[in-house]
Short mmCIF file of C-alpha atoms in Angstrom, two decimals:
data_model
loop_
_atom_site.label_atom_id
_atom_site.label_comp_id
_atom_site.label_asym_id
_atom_site.label_seq_id
_atom_site.Cartn_x
_atom_site.Cartn_y
_atom_site.Cartn_z
CA MET Z 16 21.40 1.83 0.87
CA LEU Z 17 24.60 0.03 1.72
CA ARG Z 18 26.50 2.90 0.09
CA ALA Z 19 25.10 5.34 2.68
CA TYR Z 20 26.61 3.19 5.45
CA GLU Z 21 29.90 2.86 3.56
CA LEU Z 22 30.20 6.64 3.28
CA GLU Z 23 30.05 6.84 7.08
CA ALA Z 24 32.54 3.96 7.47
CA TYR Z 25 29.92 1.87 9.27
CA GLU Z 26 29.96 -1.90 8.88
CA MET Z 27 26.59 -3.04 7.55
CA ASP Z 28 26.17 -6.28 5.68
CA ALA Z 29 23.45 -6.88 3.10
CA GLU Z 30 21.78 -9.63 5.14
CA HIS Z 31 21.37 -7.42 8.22
CA LEU Z 32 20.11 -4.51 6.10
CA ASP Z 33 17.59 -6.86 4.50
CA SER Z 34 16.26 -7.83 7.94
CA LEU Z 35 15.91 -4.13 8.85
CA LEU Z 36 13.85 -3.49 5.72
CA LYS Z 37 11.36 -6.30 6.32
CA ARG Z 38 7.89 -5.62 7.63
CA ARG Z 39 7.08 -6.49 11.22
CA GLN Z 40 4.96 -9.45 10.12
CA GLN Z 41 7.73 -11.03 8.03
CA ASN Z 42 10.13 -13.67 9.33
CA GLY Z 43 13.55 -12.25 10.12
CA PHE Z 44 12.31 -8.73 10.88
CA MET Z 45 14.64 -6.66 13.08
CA LEU Z 46 14.19 -3.21 14.58
CA CYS Z 47 16.65 -0.57 13.44
CA SER Z 48 18.71 0.91 16.27
CA TYR Z 49 19.02 4.66 16.71
CA GLU Z 50 22.70 4.35 15.85
CA GLU Z 51 21.94 2.53 12.58
CA LEU Z 52 19.27 5.09 11.67
CA GLY Z 53 21.51 8.06 12.50
CA VAL Z 54 24.45 6.68 10.52
CA PHE Z 55 22.17 5.93 7.56
CA LEU Z 56 20.73 9.46 7.58
CA ASP Z 57 24.21 11.01 7.74
CA GLY Z 58 25.32 8.79 4.85
CA LEU Z 59 22.18 9.67 2.89
CA VAL Z 60 22.97 13.38 3.26
CA ILE Z 61 26.49 12.77 1.92
CA LEU Z 62 25.17 10.56 -0.89
CA LYS Z 63 22.58 13.12 -2.03
CA ARG Z 64 24.38 16.41 -1.32
CA GLY Z 65 28.06 15.57 -1.04
CA SER Z 66 30.42 15.84 1.88
CA SER Z 67 30.08 18.91 4.09
CA PRO Z 68 33.21 21.00 4.60
CA LYS Z 69 31.77 22.15 7.96
CA LYS Z 70 31.39 18.63 9.38
CA SER Z 71 33.60 18.04 12.38
CA ASN Z 72 35.15 14.67 12.98
CA ASN Z 73 34.19 14.30 16.61
CA ASP Z 74 32.31 11.11 17.37
CA GLU Z 75 30.20 12.74 20.05
CA ALA Z 76 26.92 10.91 20.64
CA VAL Z 77 23.89 12.97 19.70
CA GLU Z 78 20.38 12.04 20.79
CA LEU Z 79 18.35 11.20 17.69
CA THR Z 80 15.02 12.98 18.08
CA ASN Z 81 12.11 13.12 15.65
CA ASN Z 82 13.05 16.71 14.79
CA LEU Z 83 16.64 15.72 14.02
CA ILE Z 84 15.43 12.84 11.83
CA LEU Z 85 13.17 15.22 9.87
CA LYS Z 86 15.98 17.76 9.58
CA LYS Z 87 18.39 15.18 8.14
CA LEU Z 88 15.76 13.95 5.67
CA ARG Z 89 14.98 17.55 4.67
CA ILE Z 90 18.67 18.23 4.05
CA ALA Z 91 19.20 15.00 2.11
CA MET Z 92 16.15 15.51 -0.09
CA GLU Z 93 16.77 19.27 -0.46
CA LEU Z 94 13.28 20.10 0.79
CA LYS Z 95 12.25 23.49 2.08
CA GLU Z 96 10.60 23.88 5.49
CA ALA Z 97 7.26 24.74 3.85
CA GLU Z 98 7.36 21.53 1.77
CA ILE Z 99 7.84 19.50 4.95
CA GLU Z 100 4.82 21.20 6.56
CA ILE Z 101 2.66 20.51 3.52
CA GLN Z 102 3.66 16.85 3.51
CA ARG Z 103 3.01 16.62 7.25
CA LEU Z 104 -0.48 18.10 6.80
CA LEU Z 105 -1.21 15.73 3.93
CA LEU Z 106 -0.22 12.77 6.08
CA LEU Z 107 -2.46 13.97 8.90
CA TYR Z 108 -5.36 14.46 6.51
CA HIS Z 109 -4.81 11.08 4.86
CA TYR Z 110 -4.93 9.16 8.16
#
């Protein structure tokens, strides 16, 4: 997981990452910021799929919405839109 942050040149130490991965009930739990989540997802895409030649180097802030999070996960995991819908329906049915 640290490698995903390194690929985006984001400083993340192992101790802080460990606190982000803890459950709410555990001591030392910390909420992940939108910035940390966005950087991780971008790094995950690079880690899984390689660097994109189309990616621009502007550091423009982009609002991280649920749709954008799903899109980045879909790209990183090479899922098709239909596979996402099936998984979403399974989650709804399960809960």
